[in-house]
Amino acid sequence: MAPESVRYEFDSGIAVLTLDDPPMNLVSLETTRALEAALDAVERDGARVVIVTGAGERAFCAGSDVTEFPRMMRPGEVVDKKLRRQNAAFNRLAELPVPTIAALGGLTYGGGLEIAVCCDLLIAERQVRLALPEIKLGIFPGSGGTFRVTRRVGQVRAKELMLFGEPIDADTALSWGLLNLVVERGEALGTAKEWAATLARRPRTSLRLCKALINATDDESDEEMLRRSLAASDQAFTSAECDEGVRAFLAKRTPDFTALD
């Protein structure tokens, strides 16, 4: 049996999904299937935090496998054969209720950037370049880039990225708000694991509620967000994690939220 193009590891509540089809870790039909299987494992294991990274030093993911395109160029075929399933898999990653971190150690182009922005937090090494170059193939980002990237950087920057299709460096991406942190070569995954270890010790219920509320801000009115926030606050304040947090604070000790799983 051929090795999985998305490798899955789980330890201490942290799941690591590694795009593992070097050197470029391209998004293929097989990658989509393997990503679905990895996300099944995330849900099965009850991961508290998820990290997505890429194997090798050249690329996190350099985009779609263009060699698959000639089989999909009649009307309706690219949606049926590729994009519908690919979008569903990416959307599953984006909608995970737990914190997600992308650790970028190489080229993050096209579908690779679309995977990365499905994550909550993005860490990139300084040599990384990021791009949405689909326009140069006569197409455009078809798996969430048009809206997920725009939500992060705004319309002005998003149009610059997608209409020109040219790469930007990590420092530029950081200044645009596309990244959370830039680190030195070889440090992205290690930093992501440090962040994940911190998040894994945070209260699971409140993390999920907070993430859900933040994600809803672009879609709901202030009145609806207030209603949802109050309902979530009531849920958080009546949770076992809140009870543990308050007891620990009053006892001047460190709370142990993982013991409540």
PDB file of C-alpha atoms in Angstrom:
ATOM      1  CA  MET A   1       0.000   0.000   0.000  1.00  0.00           C
ATOM      2  CA  ALA A   2       1.318   3.457  -0.905  1.00  0.00           C
ATOM      3  CA  PRO A   3       2.076   5.743   2.060  1.00  0.00           C
ATOM      4  CA  GLU A   4      -0.540   8.300   2.995  1.00  0.00           C
ATOM      5  CA  SER A   5      -0.002  11.749   1.476  1.00  0.00           C
ATOM      6  CA  VAL A   6      -1.195  13.250   4.774  1.00  0.00           C
ATOM      7  CA  ARG A   7       0.576  11.768   7.789  1.00  0.00           C
ATOM      8  CA  TYR A   8      -1.260  11.787  11.125  1.00  0.00           C
ATOM      9  CA  GLU A   9       0.303  11.816  14.598  1.00  0.00           C
ATOM     10  CA  PHE A  10      -1.396  12.259  17.969  1.00  0.00           C
ATOM     11  CA  ASP A  11       0.157  12.817  21.377  1.00  0.00           C
ATOM     12  CA  SER A  12      -0.958  14.504  24.605  1.00  0.00           C
ATOM     13  CA  GLY A  13      -4.087  15.945  23.021  1.00  0.00           C
ATOM     14  CA  ILE A  14      -2.229  17.447  20.035  1.00  0.00           C
ATOM     15  CA  ALA A  15      -2.809  16.171  16.486  1.00  0.00           C
ATOM     16  CA  VAL A  16      -0.193  16.886  13.816  1.00  0.00           C
ATOM     17  CA  LEU A  17      -1.257  16.586  10.168  1.00  0.00           C
ATOM     18  CA  THR A  18       1.729  16.562   7.801  1.00  0.00           C
ATOM     19  CA  LEU A  19       1.256  17.018   4.068  1.00  0.00           C
ATOM     20  CA  ASP A  20       3.671  14.304   3.005  1.00  0.00           C
ATOM     21  CA  ASP A  21       4.182  14.157  -0.748  1.00  0.00           C
ATOM     22  CA  PRO A  22       7.570  15.846  -1.137  1.00  0.00           C
ATOM     23  CA  PRO A  23       9.166  17.793  -2.564  1.00  0.00           C
ATOM     24  CA  MET A  24       6.168  20.082  -3.188  1.00  0.00           C
ATOM     25  CA  ASN A  25       3.328  18.394  -1.214  1.00  0.00           C
ATOM     26  CA  LEU A  26       0.859  19.189  -3.977  1.00  0.00           C
ATOM     27  CA  VAL A  27      -2.910  19.117  -3.511  1.00  0.00           C
ATOM     28  CA  SER A  28      -4.103  16.127  -5.504  1.00  0.00           C
ATOM     29  CA  LEU A  29      -7.208  13.979  -5.429  1.00  0.00           C
ATOM     30  CA  GLU A  30      -5.270  11.582  -3.205  1.00  0.00           C
ATOM     31  CA  THR A  31      -4.243  14.414  -0.866  1.00  0.00           C
ATOM     32  CA  THR A  32      -7.897  15.388  -0.445  1.00  0.00           C
ATOM     33  CA  ARG A  33      -8.830  11.798   0.404  1.00  0.00           C
ATOM     34  CA  ALA A  34      -5.945  11.520   2.878  1.00  0.00           C
ATOM     35  CA  LEU A  35      -6.870  14.847   4.488  1.00  0.00           C
ATOM     36  CA  GLU A  36     -10.410  13.567   5.006  1.00  0.00           C
ATOM     37  CA  ALA A  37      -9.023  10.453   6.715  1.00  0.00           C
ATOM     38  CA  ALA A  38      -6.762  12.558   8.943  1.00  0.00           C
ATOM     39  CA  LEU A  39      -9.683  14.764   9.963  1.00  0.00           C
ATOM     40  CA  ASP A  40     -11.661  11.629  10.802  1.00  0.00           C
ATOM     41  CA  ALA A  41      -8.794  10.690  13.131  1.00  0.00           C
ATOM     42  CA  VAL A  42      -8.772  14.172  14.716  1.00  0.00           C
ATOM     43  CA  GLU A  43     -12.438  13.777  15.593  1.00  0.00           C
ATOM     44  CA  ARG A  44     -12.011  10.158  16.725  1.00  0.00           C
ATOM     45  CA  ASP A  45      -9.148  11.021  19.084  1.00  0.00           C
ATOM     46  CA  GLY A  46     -10.800  14.139  20.494  1.00  0.00           C
ATOM     47  CA  ALA A  47      -7.780  16.352  19.774  1.00  0.00           C
ATOM     48  CA  ARG A  48      -7.530  19.520  21.836  1.00  0.00           C
ATOM     49  CA  VAL A  49      -5.315  21.302  19.256  1.00  0.00           C
ATOM     50  CA  VAL A  50      -4.431  20.563  15.613  1.00  0.00           C
ATOM     51  CA  ILE A  51      -1.208  21.485  13.789  1.00  0.00           C
ATOM     52  CA  VAL A  52      -0.946  21.337   9.980  1.00  0.00           C
ATOM     53  CA  THR A  53       2.526  21.318   8.434  1.00  0.00           C
ATOM     54  CA  GLY A  54       4.400  20.047   5.371  1.00  0.00           C
ATOM     55  CA  ALA A  55       7.140  17.463   4.931  1.00  0.00           C
ATOM     56  CA  GLY A  56      10.559  18.478   3.651  1.00  0.00           C
ATOM     57  CA  GLU A  57      12.189  21.881   3.344  1.00  0.00           C
ATOM     58  CA  ARG A  58      10.991  23.132  -0.046  1.00  0.00           C
ATOM     59  CA  ALA A  59       7.269  23.520   0.458  1.00  0.00           C
ATOM     60  CA  PHE A  60       4.460  23.507   2.958  1.00  0.00           C
ATOM     61  CA  CYS A  61       2.319  22.978  -0.126  1.00  0.00           C
ATOM     62  CA  ALA A  62       3.003  24.491  -3.526  1.00  0.00           C
ATOM     63  CA  GLY A  63      -0.592  24.288  -4.739  1.00  0.00           C
ATOM     64  CA  SER A  64      -2.642  21.932  -6.873  1.00  0.00           C
ATOM     65  CA  ASP A  65      -1.258  19.112  -8.964  1.00  0.00           C
ATOM     66  CA  VAL A  66      -1.711  20.752 -12.360  1.00  0.00           C
ATOM     67  CA  THR A  67      -1.128  17.429 -14.147  1.00  0.00           C
ATOM     68  CA  GLU A  68      -4.651  16.470 -13.045  1.00  0.00           C
ATOM     69  CA  PHE A  69      -6.226  19.498 -14.756  1.00  0.00           C
ATOM     70  CA  PRO A  70      -6.458  18.251 -18.378  1.00  0.00           C
ATOM     71  CA  ARG A  71      -8.944  15.582 -17.235  1.00  0.00           C
ATOM     72  CA  MET A  72     -11.238  18.248 -15.762  1.00  0.00           C
ATOM     73  CA  MET A  73     -11.565  20.980 -18.368  1.00  0.00           C
ATOM     74  CA  ARG A  74     -15.046  20.286 -19.754  1.00  0.00           C
ATOM     75  CA  PRO A  75     -18.003  22.174 -18.201  1.00  0.00           C
ATOM     76  CA  GLY A  76     -18.860  20.925 -14.738  1.00  0.00           C
ATOM     77  CA  GLU A  77     -16.013  18.412 -14.488  1.00  0.00           C
ATOM     78  CA  VAL A  78     -13.608  20.364 -12.263  1.00  0.00           C
ATOM     79  CA  VAL A  79     -16.363  20.843  -9.687  1.00  0.00           C
ATOM     80  CA  ASP A  80     -17.527  17.232  -9.757  1.00  0.00           C
ATOM     81  CA  LYS A  81     -14.087  15.635  -9.947  1.00  0.00           C
ATOM     82  CA  LYS A  82     -12.048  17.971  -7.727  1.00  0.00           C
ATOM     83  CA  LEU A  83     -13.415  21.140  -6.188  1.00  0.00           C
ATOM     84  CA  ARG A  84     -16.590  19.965  -4.470  1.00  0.00           C
ATOM     85  CA  ARG A  85     -14.757  17.318  -2.433  1.00  0.00           C
ATOM     86  CA  GLN A  86     -11.673  19.499  -1.942  1.00  0.00           C
ATOM     87  CA  ASN A  87     -13.767  22.391  -0.629  1.00  0.00           C
ATOM     88  CA  ALA A  88     -15.638  20.048   1.704  1.00  0.00           C
ATOM     89  CA  ALA A  89     -12.344  18.762   3.151  1.00  0.00           C
ATOM     90  CA  PHE A  90     -10.886  22.258   3.564  1.00  0.00           C
ATOM     91  CA  ASN A  91     -14.130  23.419   5.146  1.00  0.00           C
ATOM     92  CA  ARG A  92     -13.950  20.578   7.675  1.00  0.00           C
ATOM     93  CA  LEU A  93     -10.515  21.830   8.697  1.00  0.00           C
ATOM     94  CA  ALA A  94     -11.756  25.423   8.925  1.00  0.00           C
ATOM     95  CA  GLU A  95     -14.759  24.417  11.007  1.00  0.00           C
ATOM     96  CA  LEU A  96     -12.945  22.271  13.562  1.00  0.00           C
ATOM     97  CA  PRO A  97     -14.100  23.577  16.951  1.00  0.00           C
ATOM     98  CA  VAL A  98     -10.614  23.325  18.467  1.00  0.00           C
ATOM     99  CA  PRO A  99      -7.662  25.697  17.865  1.00  0.00           C
ATOM    100  CA  THR A 100      -5.689  24.983  14.685  1.00  0.00           C
ATOM    101  CA  ILE A 101      -2.161  26.107  13.801  1.00  0.00           C
ATOM    102  CA  ALA A 102      -0.419  26.092  10.402  1.00  0.00           C
ATOM    103  CA  ALA A 103       3.379  25.690  10.569  1.00  0.00           C
ATOM    104  CA  LEU A 104       4.841  26.859   7.250  1.00  0.00           C
ATOM    105  CA  GLY A 105       8.412  25.891   6.447  1.00  0.00           C
ATOM    106  CA  GLY A 106       8.471  26.337   2.680  1.00  0.00           C
ATOM    107  CA  LEU A 107       6.542  27.567  -0.357  1.00  0.00           C
ATOM    108  CA  THR A 108       2.875  28.164   0.450  1.00  0.00           C
ATOM    109  CA  TYR A 109       1.199  28.655  -2.907  1.00  0.00           C
ATOM    110  CA  GLY A 110      -2.323  28.314  -4.263  1.00  0.00           C
ATOM    111  CA  GLY A 111      -4.148  25.451  -2.606  1.00  0.00           C
ATOM    112  CA  GLY A 112      -1.405  25.364   0.001  1.00  0.00           C
ATOM    113  CA  LEU A 113      -2.259  28.871   1.146  1.00  0.00           C
ATOM    114  CA  GLU A 114      -5.940  27.948   0.999  1.00  0.00           C
ATOM    115  CA  ILE A 115      -5.225  25.096   3.437  1.00  0.00           C
ATOM    116  CA  ALA A 116      -3.140  27.346   5.684  1.00  0.00           C
ATOM    117  CA  VAL A 117      -5.838  30.001   6.040  1.00  0.00           C
ATOM    118  CA  CYS A 118      -8.295  27.341   7.179  1.00  0.00           C
ATOM    119  CA  CYS A 119      -6.244  27.385  10.390  1.00  0.00           C
ATOM    120  CA  ASP A 120      -6.678  29.883  13.218  1.00  0.00           C
ATOM    121  CA  LEU A 121      -2.999  30.731  13.680  1.00  0.00           C
ATOM    122  CA  LEU A 122      -0.252  30.840  11.032  1.00  0.00           C
ATOM    123  CA  ILE A 123       3.471  30.611  11.809  1.00  0.00           C
ATOM    124  CA  ALA A 124       5.954  30.884   8.929  1.00  0.00           C
ATOM    125  CA  GLU A 125       9.718  30.705   8.649  1.00  0.00           C
ATOM    126  CA  ARG A 126      11.456  33.785   7.321  1.00  0.00           C
ATOM    127  CA  GLN A 127      12.392  32.237   3.967  1.00  0.00           C
ATOM    128  CA  VAL A 128       8.789  31.279   3.184  1.00  0.00           C
ATOM    129  CA  ARG A 129       7.030  32.853   0.233  1.00  0.00           C
ATOM    130  CA  LEU A 130       3.256  32.886  -0.098  1.00  0.00           C
ATOM    131  CA  ALA A 131       1.144  33.321  -3.223  1.00  0.00           C
ATOM    132  CA  LEU A 132      -2.198  32.771  -4.918  1.00  0.00           C
ATOM    133  CA  PRO A 133      -0.879  32.408  -8.492  1.00  0.00           C
ATOM    134  CA  GLU A 134      -3.935  30.742 -10.058  1.00  0.00           C
ATOM    135  CA  ILE A 135      -4.644  33.758 -12.290  1.00  0.00           C
ATOM    136  CA  LYS A 136      -1.533  32.846 -14.307  1.00  0.00           C
ATOM    137  CA  LEU A 137      -3.242  29.572 -15.258  1.00  0.00           C
ATOM    138  CA  GLY A 138      -6.379  31.374 -16.361  1.00  0.00           C
ATOM    139  CA  ILE A 139      -8.282  30.437 -13.210  1.00  0.00           C
ATOM    140  CA  PHE A 140      -8.629  31.801  -9.656  1.00  0.00           C
ATOM    141  CA  PRO A 141      -8.420  30.374  -6.112  1.00  0.00           C
ATOM    142  CA  GLY A 142     -11.317  27.934  -6.042  1.00  0.00           C
ATOM    143  CA  SER A 143     -11.070  26.386  -2.581  1.00  0.00           C
ATOM    144  CA  GLY A 144     -11.775  29.250  -0.227  1.00  0.00           C
ATOM    145  CA  GLY A 145      -8.937  31.646  -0.987  1.00  0.00           C
ATOM    146  CA  THR A 146     -11.204  34.370  -2.339  1.00  0.00           C
ATOM    147  CA  PHE A 147     -13.020  34.733   0.975  1.00  0.00           C
ATOM    148  CA  ARG A 148     -10.727  33.291   3.676  1.00  0.00           C
ATOM    149  CA  VAL A 149      -7.694  35.309   2.595  1.00  0.00           C
ATOM    150  CA  THR A 150      -9.847  38.422   2.136  1.00  0.00           C
ATOM    151  CA  ARG A 151     -11.195  38.096   5.680  1.00  0.00           C
ATOM    152  CA  ARG A 152      -7.620  38.117   6.966  1.00  0.00           C
ATOM    153  CA  VAL A 153      -6.036  40.877   4.893  1.00  0.00           C
ATOM    154  CA  GLY A 154      -8.945  42.929   3.517  1.00  0.00           C
ATOM    155  CA  GLN A 155     -10.056  43.495  -0.059  1.00  0.00           C
ATOM    156  CA  VAL A 156      -7.199  45.772  -1.085  1.00  0.00           C
ATOM    157  CA  ARG A 157      -4.435  43.291  -0.212  1.00  0.00           C
ATOM    158  CA  ALA A 158      -6.470  40.283  -1.348  1.00  0.00           C
ATOM    159  CA  LYS A 159      -6.940  41.799  -4.799  1.00  0.00           C
ATOM    160  CA  GLU A 160      -3.227  42.491  -5.040  1.00  0.00           C
ATOM    161  CA  LEU A 161      -2.454  38.864  -4.201  1.00  0.00           C
ATOM    162  CA  MET A 162      -5.031  37.286  -6.490  1.00  0.00           C
ATOM    163  CA  LEU A 163      -5.123  39.623  -9.498  1.00  0.00           C
ATOM    164  CA  PHE A 164      -1.336  39.776  -9.947  1.00  0.00           C
ATOM    165  CA  GLY A 165      -0.619  36.276  -8.648  1.00  0.00           C
ATOM    166  CA  GLU A 166       2.842  37.267  -7.448  1.00  0.00           C
ATOM    167  CA  PRO A 167       4.429  35.850  -4.261  1.00  0.00           C
ATOM    168  CA  ILE A 168       5.061  37.875  -1.122  1.00  0.00           C
ATOM    169  CA  ASP A 169       7.659  37.166   1.531  1.00  0.00           C
ATOM    170  CA  ALA A 170       6.903  36.199   5.114  1.00  0.00           C
ATOM    171  CA  ASP A 171       7.629  39.628   6.573  1.00  0.00           C
ATOM    172  CA  THR A 172       5.207  41.238   4.114  1.00  0.00           C
ATOM    173  CA  ALA A 173       2.581  38.618   4.918  1.00  0.00           C
ATOM    174  CA  LEU A 174       3.052  39.374   8.609  1.00  0.00           C
ATOM    175  CA  SER A 175       2.621  43.115   8.060  1.00  0.00           C
ATOM    176  CA  TRP A 176      -0.563  42.450   6.066  1.00  0.00           C
ATOM    177  CA  GLY A 177      -2.048  40.348   8.867  1.00  0.00           C
ATOM    178  CA  LEU A 178      -1.886  37.092   6.910  1.00  0.00           C
ATOM    179  CA  LEU A 179       0.532  35.558   9.434  1.00  0.00           C
ATOM    180  CA  ASN A 180       0.656  35.622  13.221  1.00  0.00           C
ATOM    181  CA  LEU A 181       4.407  35.100  13.593  1.00  0.00           C
ATOM    182  CA  VAL A 182       7.608  34.833  11.556  1.00  0.00           C
ATOM    183  CA  VAL A 183      10.408  32.640  12.911  1.00  0.00           C
ATOM    184  CA  GLU A 184      13.824  31.598  11.676  1.00  0.00           C
ATOM    185  CA  ARG A 185      14.459  28.641   9.336  1.00  0.00           C
ATOM    186  CA  GLY A 186      13.614  25.303  10.905  1.00  0.00           C
ATOM    187  CA  GLU A 187      11.637  26.764  13.822  1.00  0.00           C
ATOM    188  CA  ALA A 188       8.029  26.822  12.582  1.00  0.00           C
ATOM    189  CA  LEU A 189       6.965  23.342  13.673  1.00  0.00           C
ATOM    190  CA  GLY A 190       8.720  23.565  17.022  1.00  0.00           C
ATOM    191  CA  THR A 191       7.091  26.924  17.742  1.00  0.00           C
ATOM    192  CA  ALA A 192       3.708  25.555  16.664  1.00  0.00           C
ATOM    193  CA  LYS A 193       4.123  22.652  19.092  1.00  0.00           C
ATOM    194  CA  GLU A 194       4.968  25.095  21.906  1.00  0.00           C
ATOM    195  CA  TRP A 195       1.836  27.111  21.138  1.00  0.00           C
ATOM    196  CA  ALA A 196      -0.209  23.916  20.891  1.00  0.00           C
ATOM    197  CA  ALA A 197       1.061  22.674  24.261  1.00  0.00           C
ATOM    198  CA  THR A 198      -0.028  25.960  25.840  1.00  0.00           C
ATOM    199  CA  LEU A 199      -3.457  25.803  24.200  1.00  0.00           C
ATOM    200  CA  ALA A 200      -3.890  22.154  25.182  1.00  0.00           C
ATOM    201  CA  ARG A 201      -3.695  23.244  28.819  1.00  0.00           C
ATOM    202  CA  ARG A 202      -6.391  25.871  28.340  1.00  0.00           C
ATOM    203  CA  PRO A 203     -10.054  25.096  29.171  1.00  0.00           C
ATOM    204  CA  ARG A 204     -11.548  23.137  26.276  1.00  0.00           C
ATOM    205  CA  THR A 205     -15.094  24.507  26.589  1.00  0.00           C
ATOM    206  CA  SER A 206     -14.095  28.178  26.660  1.00  0.00           C
ATOM    207  CA  LEU A 207     -11.629  27.758  23.780  1.00  0.00           C
ATOM    208  CA  ARG A 208     -14.359  26.285  21.606  1.00  0.00           C
ATOM    209  CA  LEU A 209     -16.903  28.927  22.572  1.00  0.00           C
ATOM    210  CA  CYS A 210     -14.432  31.770  22.020  1.00  0.00           C
ATOM    211  CA  LYS A 211     -13.377  30.459  18.606  1.00  0.00           C
ATOM    212  CA  ALA A 212     -16.994  30.015  17.509  1.00  0.00           C
ATOM    213  CA  LEU A 213     -17.881  33.576  18.504  1.00  0.00           C
ATOM    214  CA  ILE A 214     -14.847  35.061  16.758  1.00  0.00           C
ATOM    215  CA  ASN A 215     -15.610  33.094  13.591  1.00  0.00           C
ATOM    216  CA  ALA A 216     -19.194  34.388  13.558  1.00  0.00           C
ATOM    217  CA  THR A 217     -18.273  38.085  13.674  1.00  0.00           C
ATOM    218  CA  ASP A 218     -18.193  38.527   9.885  1.00  0.00           C
ATOM    219  CA  ASP A 219     -21.624  36.991   9.394  1.00  0.00           C
ATOM    220  CA  GLU A 220     -23.853  38.256  12.184  1.00  0.00           C
ATOM    221  CA  SER A 221     -25.228  41.590  13.421  1.00  0.00           C
ATOM    222  CA  ASP A 222     -23.989  43.126  16.657  1.00  0.00           C
ATOM    223  CA  GLU A 223     -27.313  42.245  18.276  1.00  0.00           C
ATOM    224  CA  GLU A 224     -27.043  38.585  17.273  1.00  0.00           C
ATOM    225  CA  MET A 225     -23.405  38.453  18.377  1.00  0.00           C
ATOM    226  CA  LEU A 226     -24.391  39.882  21.768  1.00  0.00           C
ATOM    227  CA  ARG A 227     -27.095  37.237  22.128  1.00  0.00           C
ATOM    228  CA  ARG A 228     -24.661  34.469  21.218  1.00  0.00           C
ATOM    229  CA  SER A 229     -21.965  35.886  23.477  1.00  0.00           C
ATOM    230  CA  LEU A 230     -24.294  35.971  26.482  1.00  0.00           C
ATOM    231  CA  ALA A 231     -25.442  32.397  25.862  1.00  0.00           C
ATOM    232  CA  ALA A 232     -21.841  31.219  25.483  1.00  0.00           C
ATOM    233  CA  SER A 233     -20.791  33.081  28.624  1.00  0.00           C
ATOM    234  CA  ASP A 234     -23.510  31.311  30.596  1.00  0.00           C
ATOM    235  CA  GLN A 235     -22.258  27.980  29.244  1.00  0.00           C
ATOM    236  CA  ALA A 236     -18.641  28.809  30.093  1.00  0.00           C
ATOM    237  CA  PHE A 237     -19.408  30.066  33.599  1.00  0.00           C
ATOM    238  CA  THR A 238     -21.324  26.894  34.437  1.00  0.00           C
ATOM    239  CA  SER A 239     -18.640  24.551  33.063  1.00  0.00           C
ATOM    240  CA  ALA A 240     -16.344  22.276  35.045  1.00  0.00           C
ATOM    241  CA  GLU A 241     -13.398  24.191  33.604  1.00  0.00           C
ATOM    242  CA  CYS A 242     -14.615  27.467  35.100  1.00  0.00           C
ATOM    243  CA  ASP A 243     -15.124  25.773  38.461  1.00  0.00           C
ATOM    244  CA  GLU A 244     -11.558  24.437  38.292  1.00  0.00           C
ATOM    245  CA  GLY A 245     -10.148  27.789  37.154  1.00  0.00           C
ATOM    246  CA  VAL A 246     -11.788  29.744  39.958  1.00  0.00           C
ATOM    247  CA  ARG A 247     -10.865  27.171  42.614  1.00  0.00           C
ATOM    248  CA  ALA A 248      -7.249  27.178  41.400  1.00  0.00           C
ATOM    249  CA  PHE A 249      -7.093  30.974  41.397  1.00  0.00           C
ATOM    250  CA  LEU A 250      -8.420  31.200  44.951  1.00  0.00           C
ATOM    251  CA  ALA A 251      -6.054  28.444  46.078  1.00  0.00           C
ATOM    252  CA  LYS A 252      -3.110  30.131  44.316  1.00  0.00           C
ATOM    253  CA  ARG A 253      -2.313  27.060  42.216  1.00  0.00           C
ATOM    254  CA  THR A 254      -2.136  26.309  38.492  1.00  0.00           C
ATOM    255  CA  PRO A 255      -5.431  24.982  37.107  1.00  0.00           C
ATOM    256  CA  ASP A 256      -5.395  21.521  35.557  1.00  0.00           C
ATOM    257  CA  PHE A 257      -8.014  21.644  32.840  1.00  0.00           C
ATOM    258  CA  THR A 258      -6.795  18.450  31.130  1.00  0.00           C
ATOM    259  CA  ALA A 259      -7.811  16.391  34.174  1.00  0.00           C
ATOM    260  CA  LEU A 260     -11.428  17.208  33.322  1.00  0.00           C
ATOM    261  CA  ASP A 261     -11.411  15.424  29.962  1.00  0.00           C
TER     262      ASP A 261
END
